[in-house]
PDB file of C-alpha atoms in Angstrom:
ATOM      1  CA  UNK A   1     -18.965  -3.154   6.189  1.00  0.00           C
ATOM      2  CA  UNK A   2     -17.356  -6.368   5.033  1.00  0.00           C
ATOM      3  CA  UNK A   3     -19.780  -6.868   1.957  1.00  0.00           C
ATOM      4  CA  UNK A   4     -19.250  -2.881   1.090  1.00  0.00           C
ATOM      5  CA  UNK A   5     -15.868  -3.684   1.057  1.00  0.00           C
ATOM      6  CA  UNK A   6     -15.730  -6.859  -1.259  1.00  0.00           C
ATOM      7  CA  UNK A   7     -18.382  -4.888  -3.117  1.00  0.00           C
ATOM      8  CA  UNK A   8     -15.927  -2.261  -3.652  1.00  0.00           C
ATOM      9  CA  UNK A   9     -12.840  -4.910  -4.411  1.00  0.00           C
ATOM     10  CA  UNK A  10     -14.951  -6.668  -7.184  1.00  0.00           C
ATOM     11  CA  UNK A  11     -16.260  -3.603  -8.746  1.00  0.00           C
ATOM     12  CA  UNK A  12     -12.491  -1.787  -8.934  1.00  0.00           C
ATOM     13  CA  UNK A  13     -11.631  -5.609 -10.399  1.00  0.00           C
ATOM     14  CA  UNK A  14      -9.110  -6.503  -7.481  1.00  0.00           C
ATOM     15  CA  UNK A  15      -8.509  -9.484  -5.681  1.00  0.00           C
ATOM     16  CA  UNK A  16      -6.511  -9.172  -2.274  1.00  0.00           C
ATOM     17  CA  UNK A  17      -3.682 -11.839  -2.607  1.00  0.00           C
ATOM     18  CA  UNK A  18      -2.701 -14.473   0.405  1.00  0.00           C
ATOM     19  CA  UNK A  19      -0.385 -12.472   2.178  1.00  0.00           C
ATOM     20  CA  UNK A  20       3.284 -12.490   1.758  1.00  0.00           C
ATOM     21  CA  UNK A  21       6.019 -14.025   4.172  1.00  0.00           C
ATOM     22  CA  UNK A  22       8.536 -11.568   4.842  1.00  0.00           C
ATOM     23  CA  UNK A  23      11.699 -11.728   3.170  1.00  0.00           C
ATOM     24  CA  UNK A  24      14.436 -11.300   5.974  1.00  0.00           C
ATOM     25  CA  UNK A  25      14.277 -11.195  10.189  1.00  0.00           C
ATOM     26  CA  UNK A  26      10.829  -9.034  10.430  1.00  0.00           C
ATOM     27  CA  UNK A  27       7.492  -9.611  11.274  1.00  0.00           C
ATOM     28  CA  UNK A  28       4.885  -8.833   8.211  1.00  0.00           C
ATOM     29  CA  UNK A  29       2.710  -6.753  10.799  1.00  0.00           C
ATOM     30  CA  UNK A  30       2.513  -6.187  14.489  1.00  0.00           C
ATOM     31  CA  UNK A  31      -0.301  -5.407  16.668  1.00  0.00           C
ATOM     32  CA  UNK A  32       0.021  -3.097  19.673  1.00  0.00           C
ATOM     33  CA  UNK A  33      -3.786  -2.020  21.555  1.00  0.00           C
ATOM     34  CA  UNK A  34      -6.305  -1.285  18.343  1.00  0.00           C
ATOM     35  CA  UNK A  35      -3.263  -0.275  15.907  1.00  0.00           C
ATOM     36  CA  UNK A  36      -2.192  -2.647  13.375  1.00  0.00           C
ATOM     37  CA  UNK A  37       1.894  -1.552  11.873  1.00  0.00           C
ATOM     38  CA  UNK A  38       2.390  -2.731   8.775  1.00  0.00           C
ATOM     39  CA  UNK A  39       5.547  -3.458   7.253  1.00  0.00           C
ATOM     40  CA  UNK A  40       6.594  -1.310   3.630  1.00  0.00           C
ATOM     41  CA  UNK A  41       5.002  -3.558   1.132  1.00  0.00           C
ATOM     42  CA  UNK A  42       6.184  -3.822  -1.861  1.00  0.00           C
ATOM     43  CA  UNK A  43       4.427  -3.669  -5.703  1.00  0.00           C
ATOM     44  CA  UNK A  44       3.784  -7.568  -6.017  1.00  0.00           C
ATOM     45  CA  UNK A  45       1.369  -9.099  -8.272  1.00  0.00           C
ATOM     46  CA  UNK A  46       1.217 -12.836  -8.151  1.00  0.00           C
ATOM     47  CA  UNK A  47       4.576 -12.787  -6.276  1.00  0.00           C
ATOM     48  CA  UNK A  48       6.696 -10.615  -8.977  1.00  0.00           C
ATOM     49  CA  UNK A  49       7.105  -6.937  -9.114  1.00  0.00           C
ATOM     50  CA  UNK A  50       4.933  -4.968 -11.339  1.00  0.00           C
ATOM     51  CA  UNK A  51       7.582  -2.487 -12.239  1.00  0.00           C
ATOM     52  CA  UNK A  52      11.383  -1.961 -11.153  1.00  0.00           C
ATOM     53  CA  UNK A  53      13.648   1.108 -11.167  1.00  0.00           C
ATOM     54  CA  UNK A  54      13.690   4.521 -10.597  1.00  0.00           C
ATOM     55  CA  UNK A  55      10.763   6.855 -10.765  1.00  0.00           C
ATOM     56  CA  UNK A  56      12.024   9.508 -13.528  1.00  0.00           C
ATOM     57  CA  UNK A  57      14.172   7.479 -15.181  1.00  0.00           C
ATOM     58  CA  UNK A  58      12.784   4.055 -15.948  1.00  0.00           C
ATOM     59  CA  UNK A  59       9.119   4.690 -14.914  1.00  0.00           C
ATOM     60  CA  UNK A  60       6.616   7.576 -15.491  1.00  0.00           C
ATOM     61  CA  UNK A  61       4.297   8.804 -12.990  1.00  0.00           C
ATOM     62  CA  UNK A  62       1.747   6.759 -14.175  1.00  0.00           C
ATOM     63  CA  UNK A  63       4.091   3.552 -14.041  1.00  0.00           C
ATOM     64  CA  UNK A  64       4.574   4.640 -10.135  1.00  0.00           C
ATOM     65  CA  UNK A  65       1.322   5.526  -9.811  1.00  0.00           C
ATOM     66  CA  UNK A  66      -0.121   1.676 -10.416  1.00  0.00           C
ATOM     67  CA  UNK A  67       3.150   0.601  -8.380  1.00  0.00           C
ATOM     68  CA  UNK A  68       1.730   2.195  -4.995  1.00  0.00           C
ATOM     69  CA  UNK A  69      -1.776   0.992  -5.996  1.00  0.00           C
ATOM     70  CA  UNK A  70       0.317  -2.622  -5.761  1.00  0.00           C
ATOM     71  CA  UNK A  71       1.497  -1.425  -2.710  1.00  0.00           C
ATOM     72  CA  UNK A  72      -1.637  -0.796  -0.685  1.00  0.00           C
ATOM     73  CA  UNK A  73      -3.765  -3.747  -2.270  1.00  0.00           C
ATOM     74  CA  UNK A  74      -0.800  -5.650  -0.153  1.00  0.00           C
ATOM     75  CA  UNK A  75      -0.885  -3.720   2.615  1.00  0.00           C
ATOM     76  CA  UNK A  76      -4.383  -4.660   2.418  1.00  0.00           C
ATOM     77  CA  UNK A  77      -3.475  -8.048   2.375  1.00  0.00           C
ATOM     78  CA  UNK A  78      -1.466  -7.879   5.696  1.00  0.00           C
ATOM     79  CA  UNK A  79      -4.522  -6.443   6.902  1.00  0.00           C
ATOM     80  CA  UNK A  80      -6.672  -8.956   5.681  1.00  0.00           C
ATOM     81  CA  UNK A  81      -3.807 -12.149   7.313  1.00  0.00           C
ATOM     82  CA  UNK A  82      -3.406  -9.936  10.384  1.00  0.00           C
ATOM     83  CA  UNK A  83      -7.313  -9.913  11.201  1.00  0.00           C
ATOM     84  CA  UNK A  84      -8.510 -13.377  10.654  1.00  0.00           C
ATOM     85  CA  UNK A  85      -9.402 -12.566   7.207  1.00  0.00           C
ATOM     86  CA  UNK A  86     -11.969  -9.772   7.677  1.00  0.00           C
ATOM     87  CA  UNK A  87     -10.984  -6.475   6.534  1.00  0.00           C
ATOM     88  CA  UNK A  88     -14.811  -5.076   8.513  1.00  0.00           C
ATOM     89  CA  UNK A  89     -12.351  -4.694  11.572  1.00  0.00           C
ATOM     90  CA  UNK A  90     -10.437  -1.544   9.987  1.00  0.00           C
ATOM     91  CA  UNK A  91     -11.784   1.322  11.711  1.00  0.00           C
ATOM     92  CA  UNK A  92      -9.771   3.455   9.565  1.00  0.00           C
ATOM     93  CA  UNK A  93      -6.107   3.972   7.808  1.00  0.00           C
ATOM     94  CA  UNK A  94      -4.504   6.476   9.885  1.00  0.00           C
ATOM     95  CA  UNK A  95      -0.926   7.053   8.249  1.00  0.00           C
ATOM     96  CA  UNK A  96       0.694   5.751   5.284  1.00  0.00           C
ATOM     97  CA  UNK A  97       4.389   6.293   4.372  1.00  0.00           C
ATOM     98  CA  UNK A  98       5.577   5.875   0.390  1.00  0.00           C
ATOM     99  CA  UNK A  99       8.639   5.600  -0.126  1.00  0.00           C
ATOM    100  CA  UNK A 100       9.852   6.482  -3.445  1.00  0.00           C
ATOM    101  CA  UNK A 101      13.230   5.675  -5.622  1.00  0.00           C
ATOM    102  CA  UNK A 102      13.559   7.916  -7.941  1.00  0.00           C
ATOM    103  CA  UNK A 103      16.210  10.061  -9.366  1.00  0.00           C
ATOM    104  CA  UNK A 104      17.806  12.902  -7.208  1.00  0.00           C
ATOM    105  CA  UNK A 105      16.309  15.812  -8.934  1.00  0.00           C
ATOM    106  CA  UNK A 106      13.011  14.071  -9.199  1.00  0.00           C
ATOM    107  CA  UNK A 107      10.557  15.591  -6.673  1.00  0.00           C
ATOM    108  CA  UNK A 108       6.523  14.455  -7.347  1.00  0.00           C
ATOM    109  CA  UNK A 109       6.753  11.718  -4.817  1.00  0.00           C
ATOM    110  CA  UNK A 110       3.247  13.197  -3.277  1.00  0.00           C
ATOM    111  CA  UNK A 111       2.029  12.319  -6.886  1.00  0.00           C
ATOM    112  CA  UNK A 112       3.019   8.840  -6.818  1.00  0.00           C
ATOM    113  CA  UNK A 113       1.823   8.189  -3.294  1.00  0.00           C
ATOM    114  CA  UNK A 114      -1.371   9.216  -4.542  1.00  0.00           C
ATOM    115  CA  UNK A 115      -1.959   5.786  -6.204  1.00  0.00           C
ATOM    116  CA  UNK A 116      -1.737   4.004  -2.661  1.00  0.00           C
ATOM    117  CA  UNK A 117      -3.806   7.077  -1.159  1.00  0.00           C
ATOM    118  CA  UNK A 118      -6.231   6.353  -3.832  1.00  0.00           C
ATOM    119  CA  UNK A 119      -6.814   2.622  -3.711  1.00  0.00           C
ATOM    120  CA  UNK A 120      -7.636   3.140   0.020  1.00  0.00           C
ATOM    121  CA  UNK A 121     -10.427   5.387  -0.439  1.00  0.00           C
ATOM    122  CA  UNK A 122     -11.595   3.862  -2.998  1.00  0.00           C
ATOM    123  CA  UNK A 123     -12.097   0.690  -0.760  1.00  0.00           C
ATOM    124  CA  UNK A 124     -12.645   2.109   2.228  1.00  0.00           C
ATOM    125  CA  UNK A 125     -14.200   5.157   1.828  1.00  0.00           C
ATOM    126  CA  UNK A 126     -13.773   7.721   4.496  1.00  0.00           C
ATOM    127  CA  UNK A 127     -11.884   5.029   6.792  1.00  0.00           C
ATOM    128  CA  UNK A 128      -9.278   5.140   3.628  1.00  0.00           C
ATOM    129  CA  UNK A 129      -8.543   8.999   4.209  1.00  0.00           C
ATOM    130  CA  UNK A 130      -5.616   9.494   6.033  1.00  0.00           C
ATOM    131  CA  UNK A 131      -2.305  11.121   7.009  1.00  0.00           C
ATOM    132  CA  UNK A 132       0.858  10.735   4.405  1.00  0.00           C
ATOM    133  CA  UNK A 133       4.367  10.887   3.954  1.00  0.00           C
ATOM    134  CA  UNK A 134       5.743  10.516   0.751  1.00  0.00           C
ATOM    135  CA  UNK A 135       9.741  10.271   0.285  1.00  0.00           C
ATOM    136  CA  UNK A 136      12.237   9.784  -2.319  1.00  0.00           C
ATOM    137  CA  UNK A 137      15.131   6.895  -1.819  1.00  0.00           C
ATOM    138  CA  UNK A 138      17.832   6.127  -3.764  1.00  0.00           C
ATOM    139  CA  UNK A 139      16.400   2.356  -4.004  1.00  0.00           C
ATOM    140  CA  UNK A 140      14.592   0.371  -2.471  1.00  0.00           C
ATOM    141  CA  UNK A 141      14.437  -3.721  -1.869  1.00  0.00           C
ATOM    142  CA  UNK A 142      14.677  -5.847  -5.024  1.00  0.00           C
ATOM    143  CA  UNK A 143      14.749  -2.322  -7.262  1.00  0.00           C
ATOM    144  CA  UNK A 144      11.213  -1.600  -6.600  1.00  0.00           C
ATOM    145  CA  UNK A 145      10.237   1.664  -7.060  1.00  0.00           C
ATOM    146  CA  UNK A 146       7.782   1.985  -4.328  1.00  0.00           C
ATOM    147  CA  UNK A 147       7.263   0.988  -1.005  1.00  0.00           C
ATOM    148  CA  UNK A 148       4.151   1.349   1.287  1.00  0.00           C
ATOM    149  CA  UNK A 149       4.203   0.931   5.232  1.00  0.00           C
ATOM    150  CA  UNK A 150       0.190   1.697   7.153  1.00  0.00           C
ATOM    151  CA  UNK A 151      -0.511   2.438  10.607  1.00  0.00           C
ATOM    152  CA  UNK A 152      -4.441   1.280  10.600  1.00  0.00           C
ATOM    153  CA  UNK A 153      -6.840   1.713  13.406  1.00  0.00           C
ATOM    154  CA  UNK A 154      -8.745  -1.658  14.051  1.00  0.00           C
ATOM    155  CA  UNK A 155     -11.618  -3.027  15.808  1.00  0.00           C
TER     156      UNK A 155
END
């Protein structure tokens, strides 16, 4: 599965990124049996946010969309740090949560978790379907507009 999944990575045109340190008194991941936690990754390309604000106001859909796709590429990366570097041991994604800022009256969250929900399947495949919450914040970290946390099922 590990060459159908850098198969998939270099055909969508994405490269997973080293994996970033965590920014205050957490652990990037933790490991309990054959589930890996996650911690809400933010939209970081090459260690800067792709987009900041809120969902509704400063960003479309769209905007958020690509934001979550930022999102689970890095949650892919903790994956990636938190399994020696081979992404074959995830037997599947079992529940993602997006968090959204956005506006109060604002209320397609579901439609901008659907970038993360996306990128998963479309590297994974079936092990990238999964269960989903998607919820609106007033802000988030660094005024990102979207934050991803995974519960994935390894080998």
């Amino acid at each position: 599965m590990t060459s159908t999944i850098e198969t998939r990575l270099k055909d969508l045109g994405i490269t997973i990124p080293e994996s970033a340190a965590p920014a205050a008194a957490y652990l990037p991941f933790s490991q309990s049996g054959n589930l890996l936690f996650t911690s809400g990754q933010l939209p970081l390309k090459d260690s800067k946010l792709v987009s900041t604000g809120l969902v509704g106001r400063d960003l479309t859909i769209e905007q958020a969309q690509e934001a979550a796709k930022y999102c689970a590429i890095n949650v892919l990366s903790q994956a990636k740090a938190a399994l020696g570097g081979d992404l074959s041991r995830i037997k599947r994604i079992v529940k993602i949560t997006v968090f959204v800022a956005s506006v109060v009256d604002f209320t397609d969250q579901h439609i901008v978790a659907n970038g993360g929900s996306q990128l998963f399947i479309d590297v994974l495949g079936d092990a990238g379907k999964h269960a989903r919450s998607a919820v609106g914040m007033a802000g988030l970290p660094l005024n990102a507009p979207v934050e991803i946390e995974a519960v994935i099922e390894v080998a």
